[in-house]
Amino acid sequence: MNIQPYLTPYKYGKPVLSGSGLEGSYDYRAVDCPFVFQHNNKFYMMHVGFDGTGYQTALATSEDLLNWEHLAVILRRNEGFGWDSKNVAGTWIMKENSIDAPPTLKKWDNKYWLVYHAYPEFGYEEGSAKIGLAWTEDESLLEWHRLQEPILVPENGDDWEKGGLYKECLVEHEGTFYLFYNAKNTNTGRWIEQTGVAISTNLTDWRRYENNPVLKVSPDRWDAGFVSDPCVLLDGDQWVMYFFGYNYKKAQEGIALSKDLLEWEKYPEPIITVGNEGEIDSIFAHKPSVITHNGVLYHFYCSSRAHKEGDPTINWGTEYRTITVAASKDFF
């Protein structure tokens, strides 16, 4: 199993995006869940902000992938259709699949398509989340129209996903749509999170793959609790899935390979590990978004460490949660 072309061992070591720390702002407490893409000759990062009440989704822009500026909140609370009006976390916009091509957005039916999940209650992942879809014809990517009903709900799933669905990745390949998502078996106590896929030909009618989950936890290993947050890319005739594993102590990045998008082989060890004490990712290094630019792989991920005096944000009293990046080539 050759994973060498997909490795990003060089850490930037500091945030590329942090929350504002401004009370009333969508990102008052933290930013999370990066999704990086290219559009109209500019880089964009869709991400989720947490303000202490719930999640909302925003865009930031960059010229160089390291310096990011806030653009706009695009999915807000108190909009939508009730089921998605308290929390709305956008995680993927359909784009080109190839790992070595520019990560530009891809249209279907003359629209751009964004997939998100929404928790039913205020708070931090409160209740069983459902998956929704939004579209836009707006080239500025600021005005999104949500479908009225969710496209995937936990109540219709198997036992492994009854606790809620989230962190989606939407891939179109040869006229078929593959919606990867992670889900938890319960939302009380200590749960297990694994990754499955649903399949569609029209984006509204979805069939869960009969052999879900396609990525399972490995008992007593670094990914014993979670295998989550799929980022699926195509390299020639091989599919690559970046994901994170969690053993209820550390969250770290891993990789799996597939020939058909359905049967996946996990590499047994993490490919990005948590940093040393005090480093930006000393608690969590997780939630991948990977692109190539000028022949270099950029692996964006959510980083967490213990809060220090002077940090702009503090999440749940103890954590500084930001977005950082690692690459296949040294930054310095």
CSV table of C-alpha atoms in Angstrom, one decimal:
chain,number,residue,atom,x,y,z
A,1,MET,CA,0.0,0.0,0.0
A,2,ASN,CA,1.9,3.1,-1.3
A,3,ILE,CA,0.7,6.2,0.5
A,4,GLN,CA,3.9,8.2,0.0
A,5,PRO,CA,2.4,10.5,-2.7
A,6,TYR,CA,-0.4,11.6,-0.3
A,7,LEU,CA,1.7,12.5,2.8
A,8,THR,CA,2.0,16.0,4.2
A,9,PRO,CA,4.6,15.8,6.9
A,10,TYR,CA,5.5,19.5,7.1
A,11,LYS,CA,3.3,21.4,9.6
A,12,TYR,CA,2.8,25.1,9.3
A,13,GLY,CA,2.6,25.1,13.1
A,14,LYS,CA,0.3,28.1,13.5
A,15,PRO,CA,-3.3,28.9,12.7
A,16,VAL,CA,-4.3,30.0,9.2
A,17,LEU,CA,-7.8,30.9,10.5
A,18,SER,CA,-8.9,31.6,14.0
A,19,GLY,CA,-12.2,32.7,15.5
A,20,SER,CA,-12.8,36.4,16.0
A,21,GLY,CA,-13.4,36.3,19.8
A,22,LEU,CA,-16.1,39.1,19.1
A,23,GLU,CA,-19.3,38.5,21.1
A,24,GLY,CA,-22.2,38.2,18.7
A,25,SER,CA,-20.0,37.0,15.8
A,26,TYR,CA,-20.6,33.6,14.2
A,27,ASP,CA,-17.0,32.6,15.2
A,28,TYR,CA,-17.0,34.0,18.7
A,29,ARG,CA,-15.7,30.8,20.3
A,30,ALA,CA,-14.1,28.8,17.5
A,31,VAL,CA,-13.7,27.9,13.8
A,32,ASP,CA,-13.9,24.3,12.6
A,33,CYS,CA,-14.4,22.0,9.6
A,34,PRO,CA,-12.3,23.5,6.8
A,35,PHE,CA,-13.3,22.9,3.1
A,36,VAL,CA,-10.8,24.6,0.7
A,37,PHE,CA,-11.5,25.1,-3.0
A,38,GLN,CA,-10.8,27.4,-5.9
A,39,HIS,CA,-13.3,29.6,-7.6
A,40,ASN,CA,-12.9,32.5,-10.1
A,41,ASN,CA,-9.1,32.5,-9.7
A,42,LYS,CA,-9.3,32.8,-5.9
A,43,PHE,CA,-9.0,30.3,-3.0
A,44,TYR,CA,-11.9,30.0,-0.7
A,45,MET,CA,-12.3,28.2,2.6
A,46,MET,CA,-15.8,27.3,3.7
A,47,HIS,CA,-15.8,26.7,7.4
A,48,VAL,CA,-18.0,26.4,10.5
A,49,GLY,CA,-18.1,29.0,13.2
A,50,PHE,CA,-19.3,28.3,16.8
A,51,ASP,CA,-20.5,31.2,18.9
A,52,GLY,CA,-21.6,29.4,22.0
A,53,THR,CA,-25.2,29.0,20.8
A,54,GLY,CA,-24.6,26.8,17.7
A,55,TYR,CA,-23.0,26.4,14.3
A,56,GLN,CA,-23.2,28.7,11.3
A,57,THR,CA,-21.3,28.5,8.0
A,58,ALA,CA,-19.0,31.1,6.4
A,59,LEU,CA,-16.5,31.7,3.6
A,60,ALA,CA,-13.0,33.1,3.9
A,61,THR,CA,-10.7,33.9,0.9
A,62,SER,CA,-7.0,33.8,0.2
A,63,GLU,CA,-4.4,34.5,-2.5
A,64,ASP,CA,-1.7,32.3,-1.1
A,65,LEU,CA,-3.5,29.6,1.1
A,66,LEU,CA,-1.8,30.9,4.2
A,67,ASN,CA,-3.3,34.3,4.8
A,68,TRP,CA,-7.1,34.2,5.0
A,69,GLU,CA,-9.7,37.0,5.2
A,70,HIS,CA,-13.3,36.6,6.3
A,71,LEU,CA,-15.8,37.1,3.4
A,72,ALA,CA,-19.3,36.4,4.6
A,73,VAL,CA,-21.6,34.1,6.6
A,74,ILE,CA,-23.5,32.1,4.0
A,75,LEU,CA,-25.7,29.6,6.1
A,76,ARG,CA,-27.2,31.4,9.1
A,77,ARG,CA,-29.4,30.3,12.0
A,78,ASN,CA,-33.0,31.4,12.0
A,79,GLU,CA,-33.2,30.6,8.3
A,80,GLY,CA,-34.1,27.4,6.5
A,81,PHE,CA,-37.1,25.2,7.4
A,82,GLY,CA,-37.2,24.5,11.1
A,83,TRP,CA,-35.1,21.3,11.1
A,84,ASP,CA,-32.1,23.3,10.1
A,85,SER,CA,-32.8,26.7,11.7
A,86,LYS,CA,-30.8,26.4,14.9
A,87,ASN,CA,-27.5,24.9,13.6
A,88,VAL,CA,-26.2,24.7,10.1
A,89,ALA,CA,-22.8,23.3,9.3
A,90,GLY,CA,-21.7,23.3,5.6
A,91,THR,CA,-18.9,20.8,4.9
A,92,TRP,CA,-18.6,20.3,1.1
A,93,ILE,CA,-19.4,21.9,-2.2
A,94,MET,CA,-19.3,19.6,-5.2
A,95,LYS,CA,-16.0,20.1,-7.0
A,96,GLU,CA,-13.5,18.4,-9.3
A,97,ASN,CA,-12.4,15.1,-7.9
A,98,SER,CA,-8.8,14.8,-9.1
A,99,ILE,CA,-6.2,15.3,-6.4
A,100,ASP,CA,-3.7,16.9,-8.7
A,101,ALA,CA,-6.1,19.3,-10.5
A,102,PRO,CA,-7.2,22.7,-9.4
A,103,PRO,CA,-10.0,22.2,-6.8
A,104,THR,CA,-12.6,24.1,-8.8
A,105,LEU,CA,-16.3,23.8,-8.2
A,106,LYS,CA,-18.4,21.6,-10.5
A,107,LYS,CA,-21.9,22.4,-11.6
A,108,TRP,CA,-24.8,20.0,-12.0
A,109,ASP,CA,-28.1,21.2,-13.6
A,110,ASN,CA,-26.4,24.6,-14.0
A,111,LYS,CA,-26.1,25.0,-10.2
A,112,TYR,CA,-23.4,24.6,-7.5
A,113,TRP,CA,-24.4,22.1,-4.8
A,114,LEU,CA,-23.5,22.4,-1.1
A,115,VAL,CA,-24.1,19.7,1.5
A,116,TYR,CA,-24.5,20.4,5.2
A,117,HIS,CA,-25.8,19.0,8.4
A,118,ALA,CA,-28.0,20.5,11.1
A,119,TYR,CA,-28.5,19.6,14.8
A,120,PRO,CA,-32.0,20.0,16.1
A,121,GLU,CA,-31.1,21.9,19.3
A,122,PHE,CA,-29.0,24.8,20.3
A,123,GLY,CA,-25.5,24.0,21.7
A,124,TYR,CA,-22.5,22.0,20.7
A,125,GLU,CA,-23.7,19.0,18.6
A,126,GLU,CA,-26.9,18.8,20.5
A,127,GLY,CA,-29.3,16.1,19.2
A,128,SER,CA,-29.3,13.8,16.2
A,129,ALA,CA,-28.1,15.7,13.1
A,130,LYS,CA,-29.7,15.4,9.6
A,131,ILE,CA,-28.1,16.0,6.2
A,132,GLY,CA,-29.4,18.7,3.8
A,133,LEU,CA,-28.6,20.1,0.4
A,134,ALA,CA,-28.4,23.7,-0.8
A,135,TRP,CA,-27.8,25.2,-4.3
A,136,THR,CA,-26.8,28.4,-5.9
A,137,GLU,CA,-26.5,30.0,-9.3
A,138,ASP,CA,-24.8,33.0,-7.8
A,139,GLU,CA,-21.1,33.2,-8.9
A,140,SER,CA,-20.3,35.1,-5.8
A,141,LEU,CA,-21.4,32.1,-3.7
A,142,LEU,CA,-23.2,34.2,-1.2
A,143,GLU,CA,-26.9,33.4,-1.8
A,144,TRP,CA,-27.7,29.7,-1.1
A,145,HIS,CA,-31.1,28.1,-1.4
A,146,ARG,CA,-31.8,25.1,0.9
A,147,LEU,CA,-33.9,22.2,0.0
A,148,GLN,CA,-36.9,22.1,2.2
A,149,GLU,CA,-36.5,18.5,3.5
A,150,PRO,CA,-33.3,16.8,4.6
A,151,ILE,CA,-31.9,14.3,2.1
A,152,LEU,CA,-30.7,11.8,4.7
A,153,VAL,CA,-31.9,11.2,8.3
A,154,PRO,CA,-30.7,8.9,11.1
A,155,GLU,CA,-34.1,7.5,11.7
A,156,ASN,CA,-34.0,5.7,8.3
A,157,GLY,CA,-30.5,4.3,8.9
A,158,ASP,CA,-29.0,1.2,10.6
A,159,ASP,CA,-28.0,0.9,14.2
A,160,TRP,CA,-24.4,2.3,13.6
A,161,GLU,CA,-25.9,5.7,12.4
A,162,LYS,CA,-29.0,6.1,14.7
A,163,GLY,CA,-27.3,8.8,16.8
A,164,GLY,CA,-27.0,11.3,14.0
A,165,LEU,CA,-25.3,12.1,10.6
A,166,TYR,CA,-22.7,14.6,9.8
A,167,LYS,CA,-19.5,15.8,8.1
A,168,GLU,CA,-20.4,15.1,4.5
A,169,CYS,CA,-18.3,14.7,1.3
A,170,LEU,CA,-20.1,14.8,-2.0
A,171,VAL,CA,-18.5,13.2,-5.1
A,172,GLU,CA,-19.9,12.9,-8.6
A,173,HIS,CA,-18.3,10.2,-10.8
A,174,GLU,CA,-19.6,9.0,-14.2
A,175,GLY,CA,-23.1,10.3,-13.6
A,176,THR,CA,-23.5,8.9,-10.1
A,177,PHE,CA,-23.4,10.9,-6.8
A,178,TYR,CA,-21.7,9.4,-3.8
A,179,LEU,CA,-22.4,11.1,-0.5
A,180,PHE,CA,-19.9,10.1,2.2
A,181,TYR,CA,-20.8,10.9,5.8
A,182,ASN,CA,-19.9,10.0,9.3
A,183,ALA,CA,-22.4,8.9,11.8
A,184,LYS,CA,-22.6,7.9,15.5
A,185,ASN,CA,-24.5,4.9,17.0
A,186,THR,CA,-25.9,7.0,19.9
A,187,ASN,CA,-25.7,10.5,21.1
A,188,THR,CA,-25.7,9.6,24.8
A,189,GLY,CA,-22.6,8.5,26.7
A,190,ARG,CA,-19.5,7.3,24.8
A,191,TRP,CA,-20.4,6.7,21.1
A,192,ILE,CA,-18.7,5.1,18.1
A,193,GLU,CA,-18.4,7.1,14.9
A,194,GLN,CA,-17.9,5.5,11.5
A,195,THR,CA,-18.2,6.5,7.9
A,196,GLY,CA,-20.7,5.3,5.3
A,197,VAL,CA,-21.9,6.3,1.8
A,198,ALA,CA,-25.2,6.9,0.1
A,199,ILE,CA,-25.7,6.8,-3.7
A,200,SER,CA,-28.0,8.8,-6.0
A,201,THR,CA,-28.5,9.7,-9.6
A,202,ASN,CA,-30.4,12.9,-9.0
A,203,LEU,CA,-29.2,14.4,-5.7
A,204,THR,CA,-32.6,14.1,-4.0
A,205,ASP,CA,-33.3,10.3,-3.8
A,206,TRP,CA,-30.6,8.5,-1.9
A,207,ARG,CA,-29.9,4.8,-1.3
A,208,ARG,CA,-27.6,3.8,1.5
A,209,TYR,CA,-24.9,1.3,0.5
A,210,GLU,CA,-25.8,-2.1,1.8
A,211,ASN,CA,-22.4,-2.8,3.2
A,212,ASN,CA,-22.1,0.4,5.3
A,213,PRO,CA,-20.1,1.5,7.1
A,214,VAL,CA,-17.4,1.5,4.5
A,215,LEU,CA,-14.8,2.7,7.1
A,216,LYS,CA,-14.9,1.0,10.4
A,217,VAL,CA,-13.2,1.7,13.7
A,218,SER,CA,-10.3,-0.6,14.7
A,219,PRO,CA,-10.7,-1.8,18.3
A,220,ASP,CA,-7.8,-1.0,20.7
A,221,ARG,CA,-6.0,1.1,18.1
A,222,TRP,CA,-5.5,4.9,17.4
A,223,ASP,CA,-8.9,4.9,15.6
A,224,ALA,CA,-10.8,2.8,18.1
A,225,GLY,CA,-13.6,5.4,18.7
A,226,PHE,CA,-14.0,7.4,15.5
A,227,VAL,CA,-13.2,7.1,11.8
A,228,SER,CA,-14.7,10.3,10.6
A,229,ASP,CA,-14.8,13.4,8.3
A,230,PRO,CA,-14.1,11.8,4.9
A,231,CYS,CA,-12.3,13.8,2.3
A,232,VAL,CA,-12.4,11.7,-0.9
A,233,LEU,CA,-10.1,12.5,-4.0
A,234,LEU,CA,-9.2,10.7,-7.2
A,235,ASP,CA,-5.7,9.8,-8.2
A,236,GLY,CA,-5.7,8.1,-11.7
A,237,ASP,CA,-7.7,4.9,-11.2
A,238,GLN,CA,-7.4,5.1,-7.4
A,239,TRP,CA,-9.5,6.9,-4.8
A,240,VAL,CA,-7.9,8.4,-1.7
A,241,MET,CA,-9.8,9.1,1.5
A,242,TYR,CA,-8.3,11.3,4.2
A,243,PHE,CA,-10.1,10.9,7.5
A,244,PHE,CA,-9.5,11.3,11.2
A,245,GLY,CA,-9.3,8.6,13.9
A,246,TYR,CA,-10.0,9.1,17.6
A,247,ASN,CA,-9.4,6.8,20.5
A,248,TYR,CA,-11.2,9.1,23.1
A,249,LYS,CA,-7.8,10.7,23.9
A,250,LYS,CA,-6.2,12.0,20.7
A,251,ALA,CA,-7.7,12.8,17.2
A,252,GLN,CA,-5.3,12.3,14.4
A,253,GLU,CA,-5.4,12.1,10.6
A,254,GLY,CA,-5.4,8.9,8.6
A,255,ILE,CA,-5.8,7.6,5.0
A,256,ALA,CA,-7.6,4.8,3.1
A,257,LEU,CA,-7.5,3.7,-0.5
A,258,SER,CA,-10.1,2.3,-2.9
A,259,LYS,CA,-10.6,1.3,-6.5
A,260,ASP,CA,-14.4,1.6,-6.6
A,261,LEU,CA,-15.5,4.2,-3.9
A,262,LEU,CA,-17.1,1.3,-1.9
A,263,GLU,CA,-14.4,-1.0,-0.7
A,264,TRP,CA,-11.7,0.8,1.3
A,265,GLU,CA,-8.4,-0.3,2.8
A,266,LYS,CA,-7.2,1.8,5.7
A,267,TYR,CA,-3.5,2.5,6.3
A,268,PRO,CA,-2.9,1.2,9.8
A,269,GLU,CA,-1.1,4.2,11.3
A,270,PRO,CA,-2.0,7.9,11.4
A,271,ILE,CA,-0.4,10.2,8.8
A,272,ILE,CA,-0.6,13.4,10.9
A,273,THR,CA,-0.2,13.0,14.6
A,274,VAL,CA,-1.0,15.5,17.4
A,275,GLY,CA,1.8,17.9,18.2
A,276,ASN,CA,3.8,18.2,21.4
A,277,GLU,CA,2.4,20.0,24.5
A,278,GLY,CA,1.7,23.6,23.7
A,279,GLU,CA,1.8,23.2,20.0
A,280,ILE,CA,-1.2,24.4,18.0
A,281,ASP,CA,-2.5,20.8,17.5
A,282,SER,CA,-1.4,19.2,20.7
A,283,ILE,CA,-5.0,17.9,21.6
A,284,PHE,CA,-6.5,17.4,18.2
A,285,ALA,CA,-5.2,17.2,14.6
A,286,HIS,CA,-8.3,16.3,12.7
A,287,LYS,CA,-11.0,17.0,10.0
A,288,PRO,CA,-9.0,17.1,6.7
A,289,SER,CA,-9.4,19.2,3.6
A,290,VAL,CA,-6.7,18.4,1.0
A,291,ILE,CA,-5.9,20.2,-2.3
A,292,THR,CA,-2.9,20.5,-4.6
A,293,HIS,CA,-1.5,23.8,-5.7
A,294,ASN,CA,1.7,24.2,-7.8
A,295,GLY,CA,2.5,20.6,-7.3
A,296,VAL,CA,2.3,20.8,-3.5
A,297,LEU,CA,-0.3,19.1,-1.4
A,298,TYR,CA,-1.9,21.3,1.2
A,299,HIS,CA,-3.6,19.4,4.0
A,300,PHE,CA,-5.9,21.8,6.0
A,301,TYR,CA,-7.2,20.5,9.3
A,302,CYS,CA,-8.8,21.6,12.6
A,303,SER,CA,-6.2,22.0,15.4
A,304,SER,CA,-6.8,22.2,19.1
A,305,ARG,CA,-4.7,22.9,22.1
A,306,ALA,CA,-5.2,24.1,25.7
A,307,HIS,CA,-6.2,27.7,25.9
A,308,LYS,CA,-3.4,30.2,26.7
A,309,GLU,CA,-3.5,33.8,27.9
A,310,GLY,CA,-3.8,36.0,24.9
A,311,ASP,CA,-5.6,33.6,22.6
A,312,PRO,CA,-8.5,35.4,20.7
A,313,THR,CA,-11.0,32.6,21.4
A,314,ILE,CA,-11.8,30.0,24.1
A,315,ASN,CA,-14.0,27.0,23.3
A,316,TRP,CA,-15.8,25.4,26.3
A,317,GLY,CA,-13.5,27.0,28.8
A,318,THR,CA,-10.3,25.1,28.1
A,319,GLU,CA,-9.7,24.8,24.3
A,320,TYR,CA,-8.2,27.0,21.6
A,321,ARG,CA,-9.7,25.5,18.4
A,322,THR,CA,-8.4,26.9,15.1
A,323,ILE,CA,-7.6,25.8,11.5
A,324,THR,CA,-4.1,25.1,10.4
A,325,VAL,CA,-2.3,23.4,7.5
A,326,ALA,CA,0.4,20.8,6.7
A,327,ALA,CA,2.0,20.3,3.3
A,328,SER,CA,4.1,17.9,1.2
A,329,LYS,CA,6.9,20.5,1.1
A,330,ASP,CA,8.4,22.6,3.8
A,331,PHE,CA,6.9,26.1,4.3
A,332,PHE,CA,10.1,27.7,5.6
